[in-house]
Tab-separated table of C-alpha atoms in Angstrom:
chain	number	residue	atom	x	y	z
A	766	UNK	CA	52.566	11.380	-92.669
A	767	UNK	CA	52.955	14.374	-94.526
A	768	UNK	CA	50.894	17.609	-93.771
A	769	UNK	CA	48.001	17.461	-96.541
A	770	UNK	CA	47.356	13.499	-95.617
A	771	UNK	CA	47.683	14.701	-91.669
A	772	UNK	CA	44.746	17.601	-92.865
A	773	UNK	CA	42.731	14.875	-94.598
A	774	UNK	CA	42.525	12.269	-91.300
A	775	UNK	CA	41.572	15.269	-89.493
A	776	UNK	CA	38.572	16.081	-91.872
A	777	UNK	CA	37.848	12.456	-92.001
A	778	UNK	CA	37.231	11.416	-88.073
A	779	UNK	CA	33.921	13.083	-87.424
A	780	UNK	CA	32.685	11.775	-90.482
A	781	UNK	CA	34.050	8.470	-88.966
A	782	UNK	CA	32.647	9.298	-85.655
A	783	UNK	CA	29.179	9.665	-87.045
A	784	UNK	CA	28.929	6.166	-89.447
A	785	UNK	CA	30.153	4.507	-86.541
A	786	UNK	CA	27.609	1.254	-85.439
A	787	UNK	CA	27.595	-0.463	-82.744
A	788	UNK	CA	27.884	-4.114	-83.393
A	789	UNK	CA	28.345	-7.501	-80.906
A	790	UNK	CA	31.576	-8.343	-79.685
A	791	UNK	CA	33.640	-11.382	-79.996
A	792	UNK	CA	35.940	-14.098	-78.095
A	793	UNK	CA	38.450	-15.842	-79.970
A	794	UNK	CA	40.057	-18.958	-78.234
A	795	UNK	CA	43.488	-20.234	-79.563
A	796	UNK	CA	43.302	-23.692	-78.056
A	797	UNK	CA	40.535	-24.991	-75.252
A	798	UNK	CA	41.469	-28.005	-73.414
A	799	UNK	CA	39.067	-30.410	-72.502
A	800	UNK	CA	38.533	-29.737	-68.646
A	801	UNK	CA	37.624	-26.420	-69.618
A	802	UNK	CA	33.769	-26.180	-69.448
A	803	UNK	CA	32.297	-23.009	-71.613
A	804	UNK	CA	28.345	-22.575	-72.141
A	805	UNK	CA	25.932	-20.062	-73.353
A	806	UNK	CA	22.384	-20.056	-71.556
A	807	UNK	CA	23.751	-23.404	-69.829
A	808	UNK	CA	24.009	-24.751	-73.231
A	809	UNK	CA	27.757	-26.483	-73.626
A	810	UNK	CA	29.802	-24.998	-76.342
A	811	UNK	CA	32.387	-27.262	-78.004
A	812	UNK	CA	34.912	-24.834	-79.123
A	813	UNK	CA	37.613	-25.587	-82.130
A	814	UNK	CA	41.039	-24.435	-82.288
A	815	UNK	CA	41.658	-20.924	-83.509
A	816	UNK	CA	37.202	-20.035	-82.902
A	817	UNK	CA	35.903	-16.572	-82.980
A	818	UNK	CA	32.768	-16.382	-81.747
A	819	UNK	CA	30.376	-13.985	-79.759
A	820	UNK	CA	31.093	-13.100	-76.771
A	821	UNK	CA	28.441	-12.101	-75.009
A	822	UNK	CA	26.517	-14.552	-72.837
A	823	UNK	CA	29.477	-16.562	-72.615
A	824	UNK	CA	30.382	-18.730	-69.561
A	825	UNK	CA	33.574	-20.231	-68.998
A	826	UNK	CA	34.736	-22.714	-65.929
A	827	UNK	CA	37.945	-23.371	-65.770
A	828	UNK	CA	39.136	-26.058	-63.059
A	829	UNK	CA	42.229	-26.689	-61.004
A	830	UNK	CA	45.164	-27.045	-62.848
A	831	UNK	CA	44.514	-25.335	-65.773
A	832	UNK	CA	44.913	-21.954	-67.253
A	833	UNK	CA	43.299	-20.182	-69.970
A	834	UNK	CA	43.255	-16.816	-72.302
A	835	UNK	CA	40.606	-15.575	-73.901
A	836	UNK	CA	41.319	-12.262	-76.366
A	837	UNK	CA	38.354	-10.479	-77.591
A	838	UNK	CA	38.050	-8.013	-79.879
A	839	UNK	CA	37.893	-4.754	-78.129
A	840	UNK	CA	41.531	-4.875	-76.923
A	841	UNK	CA	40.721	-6.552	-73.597
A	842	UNK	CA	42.072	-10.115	-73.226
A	843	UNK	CA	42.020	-12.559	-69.816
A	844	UNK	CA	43.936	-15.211	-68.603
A	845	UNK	CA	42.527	-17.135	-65.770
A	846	UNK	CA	44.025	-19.131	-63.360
A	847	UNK	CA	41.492	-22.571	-62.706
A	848	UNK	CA	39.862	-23.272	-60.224
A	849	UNK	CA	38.231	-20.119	-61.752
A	850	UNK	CA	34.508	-19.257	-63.062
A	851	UNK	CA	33.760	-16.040	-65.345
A	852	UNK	CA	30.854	-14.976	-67.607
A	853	UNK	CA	30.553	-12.249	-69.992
A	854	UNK	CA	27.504	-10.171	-69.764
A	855	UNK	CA	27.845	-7.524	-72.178
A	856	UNK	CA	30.135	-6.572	-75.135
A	857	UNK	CA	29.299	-4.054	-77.870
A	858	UNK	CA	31.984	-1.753	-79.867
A	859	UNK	CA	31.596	1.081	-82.352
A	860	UNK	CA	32.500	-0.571	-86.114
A	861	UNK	CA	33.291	2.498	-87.873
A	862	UNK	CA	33.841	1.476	-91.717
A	863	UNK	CA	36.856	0.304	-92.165
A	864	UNK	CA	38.144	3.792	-94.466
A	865	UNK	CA	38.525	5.529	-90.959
A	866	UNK	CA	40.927	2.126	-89.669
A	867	UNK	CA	42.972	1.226	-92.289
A	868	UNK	CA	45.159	-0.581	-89.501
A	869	UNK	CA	42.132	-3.056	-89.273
A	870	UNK	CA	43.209	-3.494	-86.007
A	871	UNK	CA	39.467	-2.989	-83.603
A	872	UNK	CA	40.337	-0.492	-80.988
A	873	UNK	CA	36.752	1.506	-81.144
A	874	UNK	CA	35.304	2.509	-78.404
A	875	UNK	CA	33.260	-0.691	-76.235
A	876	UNK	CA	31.132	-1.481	-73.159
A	877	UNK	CA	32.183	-4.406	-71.816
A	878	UNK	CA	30.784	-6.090	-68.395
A	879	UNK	CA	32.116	-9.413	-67.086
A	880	UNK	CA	31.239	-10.932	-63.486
A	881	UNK	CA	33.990	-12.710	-62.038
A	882	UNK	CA	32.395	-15.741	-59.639
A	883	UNK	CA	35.213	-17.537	-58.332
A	884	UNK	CA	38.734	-18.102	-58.714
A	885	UNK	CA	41.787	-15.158	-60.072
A	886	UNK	CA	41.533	-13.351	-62.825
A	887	UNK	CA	44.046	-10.835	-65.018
A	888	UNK	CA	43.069	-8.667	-67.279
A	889	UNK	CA	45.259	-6.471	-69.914
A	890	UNK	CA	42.873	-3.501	-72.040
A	891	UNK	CA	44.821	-1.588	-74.507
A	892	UNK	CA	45.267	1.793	-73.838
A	893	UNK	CA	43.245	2.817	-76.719
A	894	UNK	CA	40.612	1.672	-74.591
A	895	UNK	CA	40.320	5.091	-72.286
A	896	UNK	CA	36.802	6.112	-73.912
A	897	UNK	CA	35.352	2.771	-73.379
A	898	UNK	CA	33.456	0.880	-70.428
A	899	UNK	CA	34.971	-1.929	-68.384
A	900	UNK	CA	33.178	-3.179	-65.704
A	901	UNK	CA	34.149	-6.386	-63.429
A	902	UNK	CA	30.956	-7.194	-60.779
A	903	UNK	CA	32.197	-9.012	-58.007
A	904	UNK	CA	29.551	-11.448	-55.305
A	905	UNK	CA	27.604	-9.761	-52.726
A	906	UNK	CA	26.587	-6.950	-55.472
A	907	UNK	CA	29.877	-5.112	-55.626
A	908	UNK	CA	30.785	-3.939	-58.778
A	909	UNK	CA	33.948	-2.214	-60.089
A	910	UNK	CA	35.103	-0.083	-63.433
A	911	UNK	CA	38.414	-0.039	-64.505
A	912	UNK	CA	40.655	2.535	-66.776
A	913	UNK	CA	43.812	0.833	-66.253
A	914	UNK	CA	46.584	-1.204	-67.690
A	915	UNK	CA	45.933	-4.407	-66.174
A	916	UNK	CA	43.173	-5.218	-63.790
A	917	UNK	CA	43.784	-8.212	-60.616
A	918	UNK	CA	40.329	-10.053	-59.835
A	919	UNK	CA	40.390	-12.690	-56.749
A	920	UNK	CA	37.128	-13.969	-55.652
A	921	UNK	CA	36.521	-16.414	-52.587
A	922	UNK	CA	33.730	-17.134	-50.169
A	923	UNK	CA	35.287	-14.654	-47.845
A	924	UNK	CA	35.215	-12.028	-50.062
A	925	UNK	CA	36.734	-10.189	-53.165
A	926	UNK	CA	39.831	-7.988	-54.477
A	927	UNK	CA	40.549	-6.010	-56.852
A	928	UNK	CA	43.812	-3.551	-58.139
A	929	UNK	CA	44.697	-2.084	-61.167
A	930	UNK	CA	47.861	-1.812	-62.593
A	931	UNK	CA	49.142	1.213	-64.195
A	932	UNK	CA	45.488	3.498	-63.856
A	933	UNK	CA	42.990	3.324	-61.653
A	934	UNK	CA	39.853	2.347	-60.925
A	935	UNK	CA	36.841	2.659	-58.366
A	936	UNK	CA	34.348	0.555	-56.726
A	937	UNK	CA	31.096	0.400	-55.139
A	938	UNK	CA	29.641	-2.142	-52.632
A	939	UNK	CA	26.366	-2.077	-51.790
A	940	UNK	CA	25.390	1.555	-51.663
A	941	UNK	CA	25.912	4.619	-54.395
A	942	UNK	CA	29.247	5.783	-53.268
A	943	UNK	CA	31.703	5.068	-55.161
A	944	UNK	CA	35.659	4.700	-53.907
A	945	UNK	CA	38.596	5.050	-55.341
A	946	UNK	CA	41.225	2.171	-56.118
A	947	UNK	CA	44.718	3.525	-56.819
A	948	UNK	CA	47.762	2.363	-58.809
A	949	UNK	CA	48.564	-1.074	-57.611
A	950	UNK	CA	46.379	-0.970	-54.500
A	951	UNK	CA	44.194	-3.970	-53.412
A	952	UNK	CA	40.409	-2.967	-52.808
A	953	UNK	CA	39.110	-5.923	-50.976
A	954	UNK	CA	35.633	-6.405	-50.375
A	955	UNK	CA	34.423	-8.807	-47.528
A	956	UNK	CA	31.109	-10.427	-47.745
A	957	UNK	CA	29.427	-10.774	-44.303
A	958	UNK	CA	27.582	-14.163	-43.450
A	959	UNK	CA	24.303	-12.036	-44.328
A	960	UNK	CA	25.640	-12.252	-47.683
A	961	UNK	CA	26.074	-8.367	-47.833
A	962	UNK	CA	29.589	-6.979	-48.819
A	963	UNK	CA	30.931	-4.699	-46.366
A	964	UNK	CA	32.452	-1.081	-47.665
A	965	UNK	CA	35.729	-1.864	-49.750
A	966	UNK	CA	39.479	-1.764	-47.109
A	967	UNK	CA	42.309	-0.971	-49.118
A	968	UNK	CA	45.929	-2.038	-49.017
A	969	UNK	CA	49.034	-1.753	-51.065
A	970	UNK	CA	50.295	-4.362	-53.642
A	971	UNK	CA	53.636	-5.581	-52.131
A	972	UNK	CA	56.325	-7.004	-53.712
A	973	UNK	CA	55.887	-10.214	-53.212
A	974	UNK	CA	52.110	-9.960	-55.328
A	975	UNK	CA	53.387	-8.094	-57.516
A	976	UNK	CA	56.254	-10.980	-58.422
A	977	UNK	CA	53.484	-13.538	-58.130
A	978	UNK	CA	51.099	-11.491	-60.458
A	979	UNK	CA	53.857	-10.578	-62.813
A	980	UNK	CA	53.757	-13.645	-65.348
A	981	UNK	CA	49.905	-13.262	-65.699
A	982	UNK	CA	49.908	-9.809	-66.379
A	983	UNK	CA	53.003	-10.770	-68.923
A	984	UNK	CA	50.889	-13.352	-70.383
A	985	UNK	CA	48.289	-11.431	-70.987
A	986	UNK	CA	49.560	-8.521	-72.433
A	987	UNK	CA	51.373	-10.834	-75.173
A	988	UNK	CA	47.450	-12.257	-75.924
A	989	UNK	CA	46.246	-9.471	-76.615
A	990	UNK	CA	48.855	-7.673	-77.938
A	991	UNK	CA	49.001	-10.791	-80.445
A	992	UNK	CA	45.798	-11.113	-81.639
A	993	UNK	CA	43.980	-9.585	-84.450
A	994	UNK	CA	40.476	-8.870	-85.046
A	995	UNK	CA	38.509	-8.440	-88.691
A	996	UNK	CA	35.060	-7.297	-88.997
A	997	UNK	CA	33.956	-8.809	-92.035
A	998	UNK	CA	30.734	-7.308	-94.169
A	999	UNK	CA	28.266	-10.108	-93.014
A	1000	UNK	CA	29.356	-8.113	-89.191
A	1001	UNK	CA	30.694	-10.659	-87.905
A	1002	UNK	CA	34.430	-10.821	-86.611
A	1003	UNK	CA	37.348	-13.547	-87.280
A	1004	UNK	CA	40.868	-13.173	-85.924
A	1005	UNK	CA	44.012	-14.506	-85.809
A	1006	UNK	CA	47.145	-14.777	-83.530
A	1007	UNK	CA	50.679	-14.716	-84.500
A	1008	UNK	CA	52.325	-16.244	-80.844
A	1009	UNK	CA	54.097	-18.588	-81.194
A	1010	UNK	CA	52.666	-21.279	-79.207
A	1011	UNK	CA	49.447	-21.597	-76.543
A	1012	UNK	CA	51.065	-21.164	-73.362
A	1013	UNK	CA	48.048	-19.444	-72.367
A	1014	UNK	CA	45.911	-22.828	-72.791
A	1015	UNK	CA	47.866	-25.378	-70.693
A	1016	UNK	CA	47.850	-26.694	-67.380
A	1017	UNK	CA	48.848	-24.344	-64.635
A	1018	UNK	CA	52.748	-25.456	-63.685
A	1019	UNK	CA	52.814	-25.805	-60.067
């Protein structure tokens, strides 16, 4: 970039800043298999191959066996590992026009909140994301915000953990305070049989996770890192992927 067009972006991103809008979201889904169960307002969704569509309100099951990824357009994608239940509460991004991103690529920043029910979850955000919201809520009202790399999520009836992987993130359960999670620590989160959850324990990722966790993570970095978003002019969003294949949409190998 030479000096005058360096001078020129310069001038240009707080006029960028201020048309920015906020606008809705999306999920785009390269390939759902049958056994996977996704609703809105407990209304089933049949979803095509290669669909974009909003992402908030969105509810996705996904039972023993399977696996699926689901990119959306904030630079956040998922994979989850069935037996495994999500839902996306909330996700809004700034759409500045699309002079002040001639990559096209969406990387604005978003507020995103997903609760994570049951099952184990991996997240990878982009790390244009550091001036946006990501927040995972976990049973027993404990809720967590991330600013990392990648982001573990386990959830069962005993309780819930939580690391993030390159950053960090903190949690709260129950009260106001709010605790630190470090670099590839576990924050787990016990619920008690009152259904309260007890005040986060922390403990290092070992090895051995991190080995176990490593394919997930791989997988889905290459999701997101593969898919691109479009805001068209009626606002709404399509996308496309160039992998190769949908390893992220077939049953779990064993």
């Amino acid at each position: 970039m030479t000096r005058a067009a360096a001078i020129f972006v310069l001038a240009l991103s707080p006029v960028c800043s201020a048309l920015a809008a906020q606008t809705q979201g999306a999920a785009f889904f390269k390939a759902v298999r049958d056994p996977v169960k996704i609703s809105r307002n407990s209304e089933p969704l049949k979803i095509a191959r290669n669909s974009t569509i909003p992402a908030k309100g969105l509810k996705i099951s996904v039972p023993a066996g399977e696996l699926l990824g689901v990119a959306f357009s904030n630079g956040v994608s998922v994979v989850a590992v069935g037996p495994a239940e999500f839902s996306v509460d909330a996700l809004t991004q700034d759409a500045p026009p699309s002079v002040c991103a001639p990559g096209g690529r969406e990387s604005h920043p978003s507020k995103m909140a997903v609760s994570v029910l049951s099952g184990k979850l991996v997240f990878s955000a982009s790390d244009r994301l550091e001036r946006s919201e990501f927040s995972i809520k976990l049973p027993a009202g404990a809720v967590a915000e991330a600013r990392a790399r990648a982001v573990i999520a386990e959830v069962a009836p005993e309780g819930a953990r939580l690391a993030p992987i390159g950053g960090t993130a903190r949690i709260k359960a129950g009260g106001e305070i709010w605790d630190v999670v470090k670099d590839e620590n576990f924050a787990y989160v016990a619920v008690s049989a009152s259904g309260k959850a007890a005040k986060p324990v922390f403990e290092r990722v070992y090895s051995s996770e991190r080995r176990r966790f490593s394919e997930l993570i791989k997988s889905a970095e290459i999701l997101r890192g593969s898919t691109f978003f479009k805001l068209g002019k009626d606002g709404k969003f399509s996308a496309e992927t160039v992998m190769p294949k949908t390893f992220f949409s077939m049953p779990a190998r064993r």
